[in-house]
Short mmCIF file of C-alpha atoms in Angstrom, two decimals:
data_model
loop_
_atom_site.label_atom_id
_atom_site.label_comp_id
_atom_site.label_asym_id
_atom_site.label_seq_id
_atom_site.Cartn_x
_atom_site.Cartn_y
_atom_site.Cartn_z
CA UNK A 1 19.86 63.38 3.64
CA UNK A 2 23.13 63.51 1.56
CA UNK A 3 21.93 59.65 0.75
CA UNK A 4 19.72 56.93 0.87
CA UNK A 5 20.11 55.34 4.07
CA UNK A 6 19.73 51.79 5.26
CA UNK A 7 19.40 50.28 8.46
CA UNK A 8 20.87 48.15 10.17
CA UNK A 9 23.57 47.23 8.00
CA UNK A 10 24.39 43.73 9.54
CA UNK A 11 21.51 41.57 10.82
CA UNK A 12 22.17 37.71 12.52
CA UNK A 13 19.16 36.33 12.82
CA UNK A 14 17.99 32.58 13.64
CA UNK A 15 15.34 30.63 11.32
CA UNK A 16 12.04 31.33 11.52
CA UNK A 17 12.45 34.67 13.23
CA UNK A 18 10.87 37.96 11.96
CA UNK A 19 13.27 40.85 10.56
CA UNK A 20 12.48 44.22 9.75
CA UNK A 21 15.09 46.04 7.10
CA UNK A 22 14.71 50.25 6.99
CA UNK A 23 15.20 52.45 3.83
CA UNK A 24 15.59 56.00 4.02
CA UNK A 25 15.82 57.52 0.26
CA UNK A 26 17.02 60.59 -0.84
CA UNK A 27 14.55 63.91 0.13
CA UNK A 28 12.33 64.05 -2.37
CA UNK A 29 12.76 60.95 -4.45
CA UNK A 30 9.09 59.64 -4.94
CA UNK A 31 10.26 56.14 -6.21
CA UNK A 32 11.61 53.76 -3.98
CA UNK A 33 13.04 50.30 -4.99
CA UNK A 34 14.10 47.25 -3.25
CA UNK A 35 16.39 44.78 -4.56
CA UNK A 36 18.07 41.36 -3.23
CA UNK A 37 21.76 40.87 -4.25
CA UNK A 38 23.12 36.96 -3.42
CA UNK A 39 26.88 36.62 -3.40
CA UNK A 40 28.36 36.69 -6.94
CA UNK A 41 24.96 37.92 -8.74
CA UNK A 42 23.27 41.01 -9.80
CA UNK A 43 20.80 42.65 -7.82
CA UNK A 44 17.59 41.28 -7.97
CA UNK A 45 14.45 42.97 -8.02
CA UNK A 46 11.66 42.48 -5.21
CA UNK A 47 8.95 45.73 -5.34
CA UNK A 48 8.54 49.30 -6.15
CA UNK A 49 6.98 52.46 -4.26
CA UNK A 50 5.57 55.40 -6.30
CA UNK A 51 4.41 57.86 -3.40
CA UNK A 52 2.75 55.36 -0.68
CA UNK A 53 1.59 52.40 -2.92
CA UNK A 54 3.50 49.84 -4.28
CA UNK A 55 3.36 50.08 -7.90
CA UNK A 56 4.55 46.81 -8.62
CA UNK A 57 5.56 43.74 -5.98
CA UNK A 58 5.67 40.73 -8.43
CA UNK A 59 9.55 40.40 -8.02
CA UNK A 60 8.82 39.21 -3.89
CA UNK A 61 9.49 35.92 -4.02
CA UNK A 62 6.40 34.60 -1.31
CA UNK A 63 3.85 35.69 1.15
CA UNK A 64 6.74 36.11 3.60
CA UNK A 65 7.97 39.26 2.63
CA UNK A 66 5.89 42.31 2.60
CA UNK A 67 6.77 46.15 2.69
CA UNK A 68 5.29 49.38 3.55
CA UNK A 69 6.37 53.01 2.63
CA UNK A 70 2.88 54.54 5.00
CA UNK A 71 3.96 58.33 4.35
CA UNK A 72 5.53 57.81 0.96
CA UNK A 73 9.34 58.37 2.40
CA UNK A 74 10.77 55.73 4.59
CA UNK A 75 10.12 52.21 3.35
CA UNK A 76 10.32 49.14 5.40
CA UNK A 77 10.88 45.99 4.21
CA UNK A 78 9.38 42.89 6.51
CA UNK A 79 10.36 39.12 6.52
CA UNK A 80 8.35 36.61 8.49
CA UNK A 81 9.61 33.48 9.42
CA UNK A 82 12.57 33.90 7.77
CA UNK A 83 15.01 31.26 5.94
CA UNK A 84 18.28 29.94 5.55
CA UNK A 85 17.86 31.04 1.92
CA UNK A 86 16.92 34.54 2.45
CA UNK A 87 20.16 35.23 3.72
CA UNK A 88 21.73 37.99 1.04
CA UNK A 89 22.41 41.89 0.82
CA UNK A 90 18.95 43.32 0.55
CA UNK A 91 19.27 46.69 -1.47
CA UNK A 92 17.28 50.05 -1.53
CA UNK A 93 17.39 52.51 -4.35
CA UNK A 94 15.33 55.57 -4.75
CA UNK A 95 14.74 58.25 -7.73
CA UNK A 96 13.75 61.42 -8.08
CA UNK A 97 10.53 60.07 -10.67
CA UNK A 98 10.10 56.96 -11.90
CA UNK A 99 11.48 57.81 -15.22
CA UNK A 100 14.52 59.87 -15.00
CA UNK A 101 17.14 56.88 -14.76
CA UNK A 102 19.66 56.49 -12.47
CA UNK A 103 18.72 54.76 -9.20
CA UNK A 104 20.54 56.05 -6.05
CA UNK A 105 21.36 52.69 -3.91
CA UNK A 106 21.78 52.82 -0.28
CA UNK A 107 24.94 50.82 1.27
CA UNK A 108 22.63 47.69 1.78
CA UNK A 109 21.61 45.54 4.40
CA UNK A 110 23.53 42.33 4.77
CA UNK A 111 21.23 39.32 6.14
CA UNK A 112 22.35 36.55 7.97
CA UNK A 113 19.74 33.56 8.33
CA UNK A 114 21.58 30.94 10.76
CA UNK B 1 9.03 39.59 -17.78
CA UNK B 2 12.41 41.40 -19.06
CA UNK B 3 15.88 38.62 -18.72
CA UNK B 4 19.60 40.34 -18.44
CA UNK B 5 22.05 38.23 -19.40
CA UNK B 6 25.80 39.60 -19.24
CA UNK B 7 29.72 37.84 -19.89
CA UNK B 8 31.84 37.34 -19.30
CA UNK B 9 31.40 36.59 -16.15
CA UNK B 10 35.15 37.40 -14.81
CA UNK B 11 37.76 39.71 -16.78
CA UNK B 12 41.33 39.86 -16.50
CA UNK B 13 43.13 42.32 -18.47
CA UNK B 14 46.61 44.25 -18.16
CA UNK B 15 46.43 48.00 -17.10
CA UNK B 16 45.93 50.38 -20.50
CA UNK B 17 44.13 47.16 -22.16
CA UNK B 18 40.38 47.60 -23.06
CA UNK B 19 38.03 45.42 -21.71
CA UNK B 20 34.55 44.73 -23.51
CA UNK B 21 31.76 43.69 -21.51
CA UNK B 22 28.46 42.53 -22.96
CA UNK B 23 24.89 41.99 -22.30
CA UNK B 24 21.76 40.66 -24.14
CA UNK B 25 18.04 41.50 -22.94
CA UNK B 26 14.81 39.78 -24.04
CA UNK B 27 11.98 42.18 -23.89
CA UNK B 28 12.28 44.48 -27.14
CA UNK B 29 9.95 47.46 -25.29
CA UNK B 30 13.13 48.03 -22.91
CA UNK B 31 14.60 51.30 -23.68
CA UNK B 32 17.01 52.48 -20.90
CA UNK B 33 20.03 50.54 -20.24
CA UNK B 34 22.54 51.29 -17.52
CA UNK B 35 25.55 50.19 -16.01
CA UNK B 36 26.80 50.03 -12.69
CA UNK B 37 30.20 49.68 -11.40
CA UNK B 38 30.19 48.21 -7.78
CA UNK B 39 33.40 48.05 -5.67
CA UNK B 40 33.65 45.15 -3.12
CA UNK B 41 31.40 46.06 0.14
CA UNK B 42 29.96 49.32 -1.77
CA UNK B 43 26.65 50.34 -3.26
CA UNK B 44 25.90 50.25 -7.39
CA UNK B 45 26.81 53.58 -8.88
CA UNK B 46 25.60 54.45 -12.15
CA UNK B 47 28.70 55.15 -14.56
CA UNK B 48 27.38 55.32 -17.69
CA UNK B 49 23.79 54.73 -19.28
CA UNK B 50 21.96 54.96 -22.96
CA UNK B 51 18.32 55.28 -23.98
CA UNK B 52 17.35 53.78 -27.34
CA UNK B 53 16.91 56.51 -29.63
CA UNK B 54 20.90 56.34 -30.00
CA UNK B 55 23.12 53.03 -30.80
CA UNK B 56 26.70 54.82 -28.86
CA UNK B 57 27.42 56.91 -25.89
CA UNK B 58 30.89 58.53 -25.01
CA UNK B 59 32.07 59.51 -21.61
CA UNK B 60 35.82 60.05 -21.75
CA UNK B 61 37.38 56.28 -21.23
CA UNK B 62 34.26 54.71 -21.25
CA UNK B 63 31.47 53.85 -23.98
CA UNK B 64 28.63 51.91 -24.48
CA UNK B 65 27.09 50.31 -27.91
CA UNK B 66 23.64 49.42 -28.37
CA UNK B 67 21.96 46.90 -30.98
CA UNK B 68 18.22 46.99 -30.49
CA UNK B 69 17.79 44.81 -33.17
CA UNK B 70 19.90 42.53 -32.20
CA UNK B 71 18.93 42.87 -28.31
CA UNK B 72 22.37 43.70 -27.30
CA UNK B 73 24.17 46.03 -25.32
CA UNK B 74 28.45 46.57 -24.74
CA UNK B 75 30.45 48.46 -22.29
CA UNK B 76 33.81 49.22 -23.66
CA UNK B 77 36.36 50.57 -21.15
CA UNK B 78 39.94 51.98 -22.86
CA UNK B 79 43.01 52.46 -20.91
CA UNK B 80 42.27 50.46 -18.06
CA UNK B 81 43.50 51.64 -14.71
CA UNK B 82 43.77 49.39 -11.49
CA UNK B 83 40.93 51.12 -9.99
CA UNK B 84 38.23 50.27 -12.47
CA UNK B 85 38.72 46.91 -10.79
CA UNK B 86 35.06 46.44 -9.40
CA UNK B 87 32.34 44.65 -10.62
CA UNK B 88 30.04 45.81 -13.29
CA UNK B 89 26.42 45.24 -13.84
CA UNK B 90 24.66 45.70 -16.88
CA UNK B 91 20.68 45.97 -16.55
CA UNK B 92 17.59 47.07 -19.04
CA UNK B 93 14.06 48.56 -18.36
CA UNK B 94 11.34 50.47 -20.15
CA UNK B 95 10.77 54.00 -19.64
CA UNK B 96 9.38 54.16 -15.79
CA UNK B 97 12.09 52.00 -14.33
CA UNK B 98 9.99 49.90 -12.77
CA UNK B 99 10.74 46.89 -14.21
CA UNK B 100 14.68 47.11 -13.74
CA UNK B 101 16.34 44.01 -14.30
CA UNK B 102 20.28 43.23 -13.99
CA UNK B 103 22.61 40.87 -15.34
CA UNK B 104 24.36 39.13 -12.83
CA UNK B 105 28.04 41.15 -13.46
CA UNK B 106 30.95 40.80 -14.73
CA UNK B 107 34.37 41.17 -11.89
CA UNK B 108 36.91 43.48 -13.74
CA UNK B 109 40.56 42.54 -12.73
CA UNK B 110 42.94 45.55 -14.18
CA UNK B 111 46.53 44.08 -13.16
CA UNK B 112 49.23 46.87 -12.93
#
């Protein structure tokens, strides 16, 4: 696609129910990043996909998030039992490598934990 | 792991005024620093970015400075214009990216 898609963009959920968050990147870009922007701060960084396998998740902040990319393209991120506090703009990026630079960030998905 | 910290935090400057934004990181193996310039309800978008083996990078009104002794990096915008009002993110990271960290942004006011 022309970008890296996210879907949906608005999501209202209630506490402690489960929430799925989609990431389409750019055709060919084999690294994938998710990030968590709060109002008022910078994005903050939750786990990274070279290919299939996550290459490094240590920025999730518990057990309760978790997230796939199975065929090394679309990436799903998952949050169980979710929070007041996970309530933010969760944020995909992709790249063509992992080294070239510039991340490509999709529009975002805003969360909404009531 | 690698800490971004940027200021100010807000920026108010009349149009055709510069505005100087800075940032400091911790971990000395970072070597690619970027900014971003986000407008409200938008994605990040790159505008400028610098790897190590150079201290200044030029891109027509914009430039950014980097100290790696120091651990410092600046983002120096000339002849502001209303619509560089956005906010602007600094971050650093070693070579694969995968460690990407950002400061938490600076809001750019450019009054007419």
């Amino acid at each position: 696609g022309a970008g890296v898609s996210q879907t949906p963009s608005n999501k209202v959920t209630e506490k402690g129910k489960y929430v799925e968050l989609r990431c389409d990147p750019i055709s060919g870009h084999t690294a994938l990043y998710w990030y968590r922007q709060s109002l008022g701060q910078g994005p903050e960084f939750l786990i990274y996909f070279q290919g299939t396998g996550a290459a490094d998740d240590s920025g999730l902040p518990n057990d309760r998030f978790f997230a796939v990319r199975p065929e090394g393209s679309v990436s799903t991120l998952k949050i169980q039992r979710t929070e007041r506090g996970d309530s933010a703009v969760y944020l995909c990026a992709s790249s063509p490598a992992a080294s070239t630079g510039e991340l490509f960030f999709g529009e975002g998905s805003r969360l909404t934990v009531l | 792991g690698e800490n971004v910290e940027q200021h100010p935090s807000t920026l108010s400057v009349q149009e055709g005024d510069s505005a100087v934004i800075k940032c400091t990181y911790s971990d000395s193996a970072s070597n690619y620093f970027p900014w971003y310039k986000q407008e409200l309800g938008k994605r990040p978008q790159l505008i400028i970015d610098i790897r190590s083996n150079v201290g200044e990078k030029k891109d027509q009104r914009i430039a950014v400075t980097l100290n790696k002794t120091a651990k410092h990096f600046s983002l120096h915008i000339t002849e502001t214009q209303p619509e560089d009002s956005a906010v602007y993110f600094c971050a650093a990271s070693r070579w694969n990216n995968n460690d990407m960290r950002f400061g938490a942004g600076t809001r750019l006011t450019v009054k007419p």
